[in-house]
Coordinates of C-alpha atoms and ligand atoms in Angstrom, one line a residue:
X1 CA 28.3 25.7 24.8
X2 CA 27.3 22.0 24.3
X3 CA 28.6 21.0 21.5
X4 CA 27.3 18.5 18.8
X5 CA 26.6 15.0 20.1
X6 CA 24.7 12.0 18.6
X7 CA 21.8 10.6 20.6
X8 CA 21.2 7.8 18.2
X9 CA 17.7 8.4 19.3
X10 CA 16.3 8.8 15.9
X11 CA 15.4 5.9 13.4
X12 CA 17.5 5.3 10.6
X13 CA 14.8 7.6 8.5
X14 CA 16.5 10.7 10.1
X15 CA 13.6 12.5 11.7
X16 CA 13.1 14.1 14.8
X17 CA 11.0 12.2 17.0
X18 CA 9.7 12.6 20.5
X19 CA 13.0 11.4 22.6
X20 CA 15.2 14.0 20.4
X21 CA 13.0 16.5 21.0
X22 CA 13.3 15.7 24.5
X23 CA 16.7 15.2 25.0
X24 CA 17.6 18.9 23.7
X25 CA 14.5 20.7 25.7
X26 CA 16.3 19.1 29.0
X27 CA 19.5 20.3 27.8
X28 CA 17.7 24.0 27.1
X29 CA 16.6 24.2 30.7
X30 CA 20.6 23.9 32.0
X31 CA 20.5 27.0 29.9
X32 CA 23.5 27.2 28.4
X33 CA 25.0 30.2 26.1
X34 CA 24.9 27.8 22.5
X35 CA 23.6 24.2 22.1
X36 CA 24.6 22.6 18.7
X37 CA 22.5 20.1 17.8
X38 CA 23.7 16.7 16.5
X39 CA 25.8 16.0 13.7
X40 CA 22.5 15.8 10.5
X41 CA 23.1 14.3 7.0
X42 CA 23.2 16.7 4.2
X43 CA 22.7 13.7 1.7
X44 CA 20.6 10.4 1.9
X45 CA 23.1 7.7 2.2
X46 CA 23.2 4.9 5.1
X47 CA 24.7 5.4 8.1
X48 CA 22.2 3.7 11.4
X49 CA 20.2 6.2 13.4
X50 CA 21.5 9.4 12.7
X51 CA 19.5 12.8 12.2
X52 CA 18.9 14.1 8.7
X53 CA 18.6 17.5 7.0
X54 CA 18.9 15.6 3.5
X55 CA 15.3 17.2 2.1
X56 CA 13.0 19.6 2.5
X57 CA 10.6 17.2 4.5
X58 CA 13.0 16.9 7.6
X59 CA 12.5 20.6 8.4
X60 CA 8.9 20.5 10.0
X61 CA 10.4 18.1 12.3
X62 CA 13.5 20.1 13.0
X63 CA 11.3 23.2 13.7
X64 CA 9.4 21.9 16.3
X65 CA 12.5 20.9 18.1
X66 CA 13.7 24.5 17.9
X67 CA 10.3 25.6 19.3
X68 CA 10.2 23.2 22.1
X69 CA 13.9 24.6 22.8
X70 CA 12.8 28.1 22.9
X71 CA 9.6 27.7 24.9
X72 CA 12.1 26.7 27.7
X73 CA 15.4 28.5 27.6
X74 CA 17.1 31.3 26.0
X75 CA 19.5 28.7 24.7
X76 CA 21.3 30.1 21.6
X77 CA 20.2 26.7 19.0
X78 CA 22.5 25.9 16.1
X79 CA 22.4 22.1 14.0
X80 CA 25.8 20.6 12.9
X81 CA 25.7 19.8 9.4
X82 CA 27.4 16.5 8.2
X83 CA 28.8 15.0 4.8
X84 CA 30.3 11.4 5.1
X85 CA 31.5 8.6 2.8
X86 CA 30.2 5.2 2.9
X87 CA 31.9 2.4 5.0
X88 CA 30.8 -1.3 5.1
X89 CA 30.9 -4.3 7.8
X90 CA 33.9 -5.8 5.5
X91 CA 36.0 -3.2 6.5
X92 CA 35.9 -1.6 2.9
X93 CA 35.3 2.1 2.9
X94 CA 35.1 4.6 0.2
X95 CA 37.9 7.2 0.1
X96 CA 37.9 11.1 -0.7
X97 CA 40.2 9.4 -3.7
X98 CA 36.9 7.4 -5.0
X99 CA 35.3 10.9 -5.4
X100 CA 34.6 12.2 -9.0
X101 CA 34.6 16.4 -9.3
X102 CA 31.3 16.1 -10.3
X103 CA 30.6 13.7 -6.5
X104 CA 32.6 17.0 -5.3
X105 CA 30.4 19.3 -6.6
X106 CA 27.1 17.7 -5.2
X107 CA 28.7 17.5 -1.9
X108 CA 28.6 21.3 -2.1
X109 CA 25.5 21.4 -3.2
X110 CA 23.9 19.3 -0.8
X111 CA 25.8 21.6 1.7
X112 CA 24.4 25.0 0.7
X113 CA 20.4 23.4 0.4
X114 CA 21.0 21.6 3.9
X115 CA 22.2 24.9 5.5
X116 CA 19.3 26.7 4.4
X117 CA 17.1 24.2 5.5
X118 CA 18.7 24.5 9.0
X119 CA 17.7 28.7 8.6
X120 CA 14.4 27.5 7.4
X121 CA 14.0 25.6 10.7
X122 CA 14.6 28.2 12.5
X123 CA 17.9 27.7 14.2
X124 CA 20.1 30.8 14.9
X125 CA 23.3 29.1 13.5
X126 CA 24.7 26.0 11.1
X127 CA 27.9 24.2 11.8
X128 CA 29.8 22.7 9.2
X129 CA 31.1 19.6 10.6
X130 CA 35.1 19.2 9.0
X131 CA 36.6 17.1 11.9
X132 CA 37.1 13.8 12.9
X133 CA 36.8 11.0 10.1
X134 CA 34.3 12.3 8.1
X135 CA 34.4 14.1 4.2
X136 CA 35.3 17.5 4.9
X137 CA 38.2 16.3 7.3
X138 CA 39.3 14.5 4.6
X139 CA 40.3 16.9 2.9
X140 CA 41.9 18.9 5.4
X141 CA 44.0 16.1 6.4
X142 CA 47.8 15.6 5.7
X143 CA 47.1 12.1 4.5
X144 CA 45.0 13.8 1.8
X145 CA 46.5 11.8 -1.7
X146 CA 44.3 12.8 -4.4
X147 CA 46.9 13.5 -6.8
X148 CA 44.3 16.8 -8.4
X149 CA 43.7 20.3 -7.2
X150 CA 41.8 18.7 -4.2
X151 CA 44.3 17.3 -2.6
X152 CA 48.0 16.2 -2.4
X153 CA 50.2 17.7 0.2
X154 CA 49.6 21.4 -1.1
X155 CA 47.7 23.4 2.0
X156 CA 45.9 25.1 -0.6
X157 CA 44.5 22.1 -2.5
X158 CA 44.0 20.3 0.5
X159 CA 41.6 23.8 1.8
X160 CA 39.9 23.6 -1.8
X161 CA 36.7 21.9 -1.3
X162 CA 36.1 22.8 2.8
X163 CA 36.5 26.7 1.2
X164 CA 33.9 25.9 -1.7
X165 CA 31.6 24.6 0.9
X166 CA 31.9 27.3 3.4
X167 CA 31.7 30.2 0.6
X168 CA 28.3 28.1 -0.9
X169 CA 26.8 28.2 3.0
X170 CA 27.4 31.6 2.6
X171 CA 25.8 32.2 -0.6
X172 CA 22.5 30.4 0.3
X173 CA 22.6 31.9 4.1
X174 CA 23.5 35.2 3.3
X175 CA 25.3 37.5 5.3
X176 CA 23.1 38.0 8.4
X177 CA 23.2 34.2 9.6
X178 CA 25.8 32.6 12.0
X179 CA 28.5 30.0 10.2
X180 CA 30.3 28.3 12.3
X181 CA 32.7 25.5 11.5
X182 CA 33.8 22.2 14.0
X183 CA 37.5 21.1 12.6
X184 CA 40.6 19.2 14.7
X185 CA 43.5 21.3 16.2
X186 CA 45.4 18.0 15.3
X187 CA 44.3 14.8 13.8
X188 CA 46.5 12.9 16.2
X189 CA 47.4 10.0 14.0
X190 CA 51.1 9.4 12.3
X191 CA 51.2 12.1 9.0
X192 CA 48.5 13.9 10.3
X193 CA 48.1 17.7 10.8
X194 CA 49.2 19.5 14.1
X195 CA 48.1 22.8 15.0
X196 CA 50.4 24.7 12.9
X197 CA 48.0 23.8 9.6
X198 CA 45.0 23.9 12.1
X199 CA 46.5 27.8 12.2
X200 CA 46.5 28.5 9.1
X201 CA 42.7 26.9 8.5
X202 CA 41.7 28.8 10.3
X203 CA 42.9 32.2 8.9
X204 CA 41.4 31.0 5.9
X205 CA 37.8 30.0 7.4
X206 CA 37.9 33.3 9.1
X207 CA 38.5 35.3 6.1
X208 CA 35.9 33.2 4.2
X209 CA 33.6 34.9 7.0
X210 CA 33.2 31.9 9.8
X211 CA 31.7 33.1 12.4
X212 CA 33.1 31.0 15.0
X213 CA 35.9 27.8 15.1
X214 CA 35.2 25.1 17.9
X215 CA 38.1 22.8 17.9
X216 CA 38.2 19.5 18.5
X217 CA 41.0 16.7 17.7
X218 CA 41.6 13.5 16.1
X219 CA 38.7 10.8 15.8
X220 CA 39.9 9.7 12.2
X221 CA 39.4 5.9 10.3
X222 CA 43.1 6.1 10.1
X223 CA 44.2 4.5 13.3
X224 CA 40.9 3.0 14.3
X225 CA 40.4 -0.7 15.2
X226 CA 38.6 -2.7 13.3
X227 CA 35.8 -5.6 14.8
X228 CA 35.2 -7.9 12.4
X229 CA 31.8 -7.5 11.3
X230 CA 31.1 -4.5 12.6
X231 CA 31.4 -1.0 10.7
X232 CA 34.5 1.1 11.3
X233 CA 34.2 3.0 14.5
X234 CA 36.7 6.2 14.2
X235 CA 37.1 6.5 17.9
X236 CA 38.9 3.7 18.2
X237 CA 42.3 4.5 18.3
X238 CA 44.4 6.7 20.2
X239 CA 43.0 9.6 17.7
X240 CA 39.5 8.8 19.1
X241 CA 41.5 8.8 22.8
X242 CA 42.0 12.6 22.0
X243 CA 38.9 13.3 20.9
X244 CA 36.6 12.1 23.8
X245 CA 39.0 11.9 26.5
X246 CA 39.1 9.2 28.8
X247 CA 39.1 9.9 32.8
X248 CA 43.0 8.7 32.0
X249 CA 43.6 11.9 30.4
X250 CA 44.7 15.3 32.5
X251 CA 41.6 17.5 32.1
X252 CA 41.5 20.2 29.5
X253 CA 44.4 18.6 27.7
X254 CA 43.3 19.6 23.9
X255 CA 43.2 23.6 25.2
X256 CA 46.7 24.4 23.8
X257 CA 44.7 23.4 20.2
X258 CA 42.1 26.4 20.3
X259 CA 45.1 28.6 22.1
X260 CA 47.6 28.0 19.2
X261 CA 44.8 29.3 16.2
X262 CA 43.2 31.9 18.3
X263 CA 47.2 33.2 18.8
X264 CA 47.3 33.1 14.9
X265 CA 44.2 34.5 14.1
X266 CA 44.9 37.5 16.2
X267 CA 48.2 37.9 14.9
X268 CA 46.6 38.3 11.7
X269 CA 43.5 40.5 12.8
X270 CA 40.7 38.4 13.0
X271 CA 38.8 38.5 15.9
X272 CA 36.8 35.4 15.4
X273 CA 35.8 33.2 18.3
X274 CA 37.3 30.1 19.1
X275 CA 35.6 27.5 21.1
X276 CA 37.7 24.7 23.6
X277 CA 37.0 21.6 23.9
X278 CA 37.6 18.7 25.7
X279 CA 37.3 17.7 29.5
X280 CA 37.0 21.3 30.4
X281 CA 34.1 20.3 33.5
X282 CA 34.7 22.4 36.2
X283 CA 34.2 26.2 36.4
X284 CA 37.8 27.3 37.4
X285 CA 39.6 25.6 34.6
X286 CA 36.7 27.3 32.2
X287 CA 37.1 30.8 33.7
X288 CA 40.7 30.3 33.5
X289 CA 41.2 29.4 29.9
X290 CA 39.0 32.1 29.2
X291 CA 40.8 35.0 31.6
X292 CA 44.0 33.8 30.1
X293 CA 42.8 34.2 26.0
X294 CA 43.6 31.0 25.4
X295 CA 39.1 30.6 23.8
X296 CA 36.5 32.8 23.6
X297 CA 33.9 30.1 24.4
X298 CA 33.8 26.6 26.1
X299 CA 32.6 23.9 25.0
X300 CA 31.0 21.0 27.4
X301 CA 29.5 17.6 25.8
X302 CA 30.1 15.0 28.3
X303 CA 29.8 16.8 31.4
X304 CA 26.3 18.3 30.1
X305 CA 25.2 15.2 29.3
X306 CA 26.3 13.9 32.9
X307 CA 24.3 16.8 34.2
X308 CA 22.9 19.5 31.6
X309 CA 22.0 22.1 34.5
X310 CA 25.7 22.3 34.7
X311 CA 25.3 26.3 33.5
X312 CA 22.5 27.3 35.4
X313 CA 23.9 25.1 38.7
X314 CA 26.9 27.6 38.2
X315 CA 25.2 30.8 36.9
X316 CA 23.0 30.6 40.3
X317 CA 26.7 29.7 42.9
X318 CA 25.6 26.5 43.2
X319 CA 28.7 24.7 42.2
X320 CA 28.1 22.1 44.8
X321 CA 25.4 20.2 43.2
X322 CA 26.9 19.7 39.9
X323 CA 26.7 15.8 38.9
X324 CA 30.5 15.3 37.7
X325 CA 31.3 13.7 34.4
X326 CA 33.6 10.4 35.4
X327 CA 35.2 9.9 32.2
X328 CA 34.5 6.4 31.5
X329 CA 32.7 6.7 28.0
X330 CA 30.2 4.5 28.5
X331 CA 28.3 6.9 26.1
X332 CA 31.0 6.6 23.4
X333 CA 30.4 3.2 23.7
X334 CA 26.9 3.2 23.3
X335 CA 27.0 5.9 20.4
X336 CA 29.7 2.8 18.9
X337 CA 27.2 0.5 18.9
X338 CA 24.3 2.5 17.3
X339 CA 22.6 2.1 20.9
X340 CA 20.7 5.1 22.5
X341 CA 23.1 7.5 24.4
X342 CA 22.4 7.8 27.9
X343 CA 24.7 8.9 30.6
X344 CA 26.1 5.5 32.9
X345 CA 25.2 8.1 36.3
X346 CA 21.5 8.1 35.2
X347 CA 19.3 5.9 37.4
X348 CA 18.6 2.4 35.1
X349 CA 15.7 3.4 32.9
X350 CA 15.3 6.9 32.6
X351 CA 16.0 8.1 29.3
X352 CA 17.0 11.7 30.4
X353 CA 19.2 13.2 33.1
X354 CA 16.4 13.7 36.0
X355 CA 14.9 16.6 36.9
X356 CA 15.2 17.9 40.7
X357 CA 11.7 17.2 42.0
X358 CA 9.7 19.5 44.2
X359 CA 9.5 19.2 47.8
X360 CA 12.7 18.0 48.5
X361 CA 14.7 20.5 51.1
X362 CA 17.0 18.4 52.7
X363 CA 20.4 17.1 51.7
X364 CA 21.2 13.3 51.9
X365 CA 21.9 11.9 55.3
X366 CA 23.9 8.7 56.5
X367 CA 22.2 6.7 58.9
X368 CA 23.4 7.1 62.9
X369 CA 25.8 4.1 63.2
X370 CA 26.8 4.3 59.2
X371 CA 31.1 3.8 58.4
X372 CA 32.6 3.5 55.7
X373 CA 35.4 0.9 55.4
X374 CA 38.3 0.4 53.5
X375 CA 40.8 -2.6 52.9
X376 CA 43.7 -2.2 50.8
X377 CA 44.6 -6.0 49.3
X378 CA 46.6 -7.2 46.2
X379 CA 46.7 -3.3 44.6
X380 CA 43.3 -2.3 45.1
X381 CA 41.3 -0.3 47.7
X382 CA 38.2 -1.9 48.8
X383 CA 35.1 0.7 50.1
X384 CA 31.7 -0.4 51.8
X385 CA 29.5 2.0 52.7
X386 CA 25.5 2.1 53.8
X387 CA 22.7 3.5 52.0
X388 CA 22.3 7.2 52.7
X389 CA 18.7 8.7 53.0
X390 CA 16.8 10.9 50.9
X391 CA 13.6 13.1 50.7
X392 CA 13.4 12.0 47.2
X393 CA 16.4 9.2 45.4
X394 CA 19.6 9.0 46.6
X395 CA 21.4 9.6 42.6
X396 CA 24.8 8.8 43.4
X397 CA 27.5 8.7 45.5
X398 CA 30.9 11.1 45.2
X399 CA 34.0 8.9 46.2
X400 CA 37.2 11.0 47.4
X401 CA 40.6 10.9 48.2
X402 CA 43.5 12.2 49.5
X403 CA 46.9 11.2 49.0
X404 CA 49.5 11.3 52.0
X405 CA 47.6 13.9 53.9
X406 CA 46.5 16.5 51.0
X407 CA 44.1 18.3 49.1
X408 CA 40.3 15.9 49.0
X409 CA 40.0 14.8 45.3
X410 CA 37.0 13.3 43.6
X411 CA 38.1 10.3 41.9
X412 CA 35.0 9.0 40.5
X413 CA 30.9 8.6 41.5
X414 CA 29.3 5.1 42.1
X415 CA 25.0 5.1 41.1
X416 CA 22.8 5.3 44.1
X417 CA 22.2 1.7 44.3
X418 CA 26.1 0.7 44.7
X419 CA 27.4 0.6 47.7
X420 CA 31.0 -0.2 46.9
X421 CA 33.7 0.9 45.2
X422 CA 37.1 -0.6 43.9
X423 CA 39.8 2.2 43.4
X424 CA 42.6 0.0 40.9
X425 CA 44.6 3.0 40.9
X426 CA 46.4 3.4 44.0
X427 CA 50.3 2.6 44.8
X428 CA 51.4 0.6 48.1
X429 CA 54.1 3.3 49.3
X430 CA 51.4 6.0 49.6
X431 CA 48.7 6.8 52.7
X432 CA 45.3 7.1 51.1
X433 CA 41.9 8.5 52.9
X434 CA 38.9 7.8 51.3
X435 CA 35.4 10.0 52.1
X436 CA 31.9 9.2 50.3
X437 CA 29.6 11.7 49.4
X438 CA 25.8 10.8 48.9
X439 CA 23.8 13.2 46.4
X440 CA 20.2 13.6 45.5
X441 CA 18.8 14.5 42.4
X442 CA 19.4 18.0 42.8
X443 CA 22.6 16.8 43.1
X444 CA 22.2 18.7 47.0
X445 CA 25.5 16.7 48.9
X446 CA 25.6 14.9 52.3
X447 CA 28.0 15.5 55.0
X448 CA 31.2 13.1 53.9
X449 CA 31.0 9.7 55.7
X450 CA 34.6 8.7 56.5
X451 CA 37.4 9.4 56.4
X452 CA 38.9 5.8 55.8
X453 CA 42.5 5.6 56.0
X454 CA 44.4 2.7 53.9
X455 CA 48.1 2.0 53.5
X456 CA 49.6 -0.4 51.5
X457 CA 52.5 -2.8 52.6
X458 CA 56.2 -1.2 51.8
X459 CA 57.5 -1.9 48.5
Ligands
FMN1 C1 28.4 10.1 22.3 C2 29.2 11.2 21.6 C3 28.8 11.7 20.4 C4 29.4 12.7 19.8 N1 29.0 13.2 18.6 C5 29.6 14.2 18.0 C6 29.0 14.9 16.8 O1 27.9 14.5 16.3 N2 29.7 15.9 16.2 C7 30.9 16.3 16.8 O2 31.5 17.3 16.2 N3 31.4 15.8 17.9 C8 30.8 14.8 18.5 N4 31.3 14.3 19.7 C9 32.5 14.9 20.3 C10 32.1 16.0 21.3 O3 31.4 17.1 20.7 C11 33.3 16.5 22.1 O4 34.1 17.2 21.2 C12 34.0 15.4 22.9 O5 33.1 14.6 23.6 C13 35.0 16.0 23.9 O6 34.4 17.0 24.7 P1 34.0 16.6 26.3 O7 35.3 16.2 26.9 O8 33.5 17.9 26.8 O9 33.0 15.5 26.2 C14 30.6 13.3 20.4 C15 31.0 12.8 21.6 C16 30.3 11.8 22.3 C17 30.8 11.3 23.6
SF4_2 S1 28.6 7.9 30.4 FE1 30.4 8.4 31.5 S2 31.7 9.7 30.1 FE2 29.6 9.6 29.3 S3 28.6 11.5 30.2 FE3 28.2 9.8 31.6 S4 29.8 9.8 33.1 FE4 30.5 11.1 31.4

């Protein structure tokens, strides 16, 4: 599943445009099982580039998206769904606390008319977007202190308004449409909620008839950093660390979230599905959290925007020429800024992941006398290598190590046009190889040039 991501490729008018409509057909032809379009505005107010489902004149647009989807790929399509308060360059922001029950009650109103806009469109699900630092998650948050029956630190009151919005969805959906809702496991911030209210969310989405609970975690305005000037970014903190891990971060670290509520739900008899998120990019770890019940579905934004034939590459055993995800958020950045998301690995220019083209047979090759060398000087490892050969581009190159004689590791990619690499992370006591990998745009590997061997001066 590819779960929501902004583009920032529509104006700040909210409609879908031709590079939107674009960017989701190329993720259609990776084909895989769900693709949740980006977080859309159920109201009007301000917020950059950001995709809107605020009146009835935004569904023409969003239908022709779902048509271009479908004339490619069996893609399941569902559109994330989004209420959010204002925030200014100051720093000031309104609060849930500014809210008036009657600003309450249009915020569920504006939910039900989006959702059945997003039906209208022609999308086989809606997602009610209640994580991160946004107005539903508000609510659901431990540092909820409206002092009414919204809020407080009563679970109940603090469910109130994310329960009148999911029953309303229902109501204007009706029963034979898909609901699902994207909420933390944890907020990740001091006084926030762990998994244990996550758990008990959940029971209660899933006997308000969800149909499926992707987790995510943290991303809140709590602990984010402020640069003057410039709006609030929520994934600024160590909260937005746990949302969109960095390549410092053990993979699948957030998969004891979904485990925890899919253990409770099932101890209470639901059998809704729970979707994982969160640096899940390789097909072991997803078979394995899946074998071991700890989700029912997997969820994959980064590494499908690194390389959105990731499904098919696998579905067809062709694990070899997936385009790995590095990690390094150069696409949160971008999304930060309000500047067009693109994936860092992409050659300069092209506004999509590139297609394979047609003709190309062969894998990369390194030419006859090419090494690759390696220096190892004041902590960091040093690596040269020529350009590799191509029927079409050379996209990338794969950069691997091994530590004291073991197991070949990728460690991170360099773009076709670099020819060096600077590993920071690797200790002076330890024996390191190093091996490059060239790939093509079919992401079709080279033989490994190298090995290099480096060792650092004794401590
Ligand atoms: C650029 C960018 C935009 C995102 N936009 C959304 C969004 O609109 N709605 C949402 O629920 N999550 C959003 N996310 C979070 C992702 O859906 C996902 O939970 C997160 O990236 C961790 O998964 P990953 O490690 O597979 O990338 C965004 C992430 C990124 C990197
Ligand atoms: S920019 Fe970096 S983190 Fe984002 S998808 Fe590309 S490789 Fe992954």
């Amino acid at each position: 599943m590819l779960p929501a991501m902004v583009t920032r490729l529509s104006g700040a008018d909210g409609f879908v445009n031709g590079a939107i409509r674009d960017r989701y057909v190329r993720y259609a032809r990776g084909e895989p099982g769900l693709m949740v379009f980006e977080a859309m505005g159920v109201h009007a107010a301000k917020s950059g580039p950001l995709l809107r489902a605020s009146s009835d004149s935004f569904v023409p647009g969003l239908r022709s998206a779902v048509d271009a989807c479908r004339s490619v790929s069996p893609t399941r399509l569902a559109a994330q769904i989004i209420h959010f308060l204002k925030i200014a360059r100051s720093g000031w922001r309104q609060r849930i606390q500014d809210l008036s029950p009657q600003d309450i009650a249009q915020i569920v109103d504006d939910y039900g008319e989006a959702a059945v806009r997003i039906r209208e469109a022609g999308f086989d699900a809606v997602e009610l977007h209640m994580a991160h630092a946004y107005t539903l998650s508000s609510f659901l948050s431990r540092r909820n202190d409206r002092r009414d029956e919204f809020g407080g630190r009563a679970l109940e009151n603090r469910l109130r308004v994310p329960s009148m919005v999911l029953q309303r969805v229902r109501e204007c959906v009706g029963d034979d449409y898909v609901i699902g809702i994207r909420y933390d496991g944890e907020e990740a911030i001091k006084d926030g909620y762990s998994v244990e209210d996550a758990s008990m969310f959940a029971t209660r989405f899933a006997a308000l008839g969800a149909d499926y609970l992707s987790i995510s975690a943290g991303g809140k305005f709590e602990d984010a950093v402020q640069t003057p000037g410039e709006p609030l970014y929520p994934y600024t903190g160590y909260s937005g660390d746990r949302c969109m891990p960095s390549a410092a971060y053990p993979d699948g670290l957030n998969v004891y979230l979904s485990d925890g509520i899919r253990q409770a739900l099932r101890e209470r008899g639901f059998a809704t599905p729970v979707v994982a998120t969160g640096k899940i990019r390789t097909p072991e770890l997803a078979h394995k959290i899946l074998n071991e019940g700890r989700a029912d579905m997997i969820g994959m934004a980064r590494q499908l925007l690194a390389d959105p034939d990731w499904p098919k590459k696998i579905r067809e055993g062709h694990a070899d020429r997936v385009v790995p995800c590095v990690y390094n958020n150069v696409c949160k950045m971008l999304d930060e800024r309000f500047h067009r998301v693109r994936c860092t690995l992409w050659r300069s220019g092209d506004a999509h992941a590139p297609d394979a083209p047609d003709g190309a047979t062969e894998a990369p090759r390194w030419p006859q006398d090419g090494a690759l060398h390696a220096t190892f000087a004041a902590g960091r490892v040093r690596l040269t290598w020529p350009a590799a050969h191509a029927d079409h581009d050379v996209y990338g190159y794969l950069v691997l190590r091994s530590e004291n004689g073991g197991a070949w590791r990728h460690i991170d990619s360099a773009r076709g046009v670099a020819l060096r690499f600077t590993d920071v992370n690797a200790m002076s006591d330890t024996a390191y190889r190093y091996q490059i990998v060239a790939y093509d745009l079919a992401g079709r590997r080279s033989t490994p040039l190298g090995p290099a061997a480096v060792k650092g001066d004794p401590v």
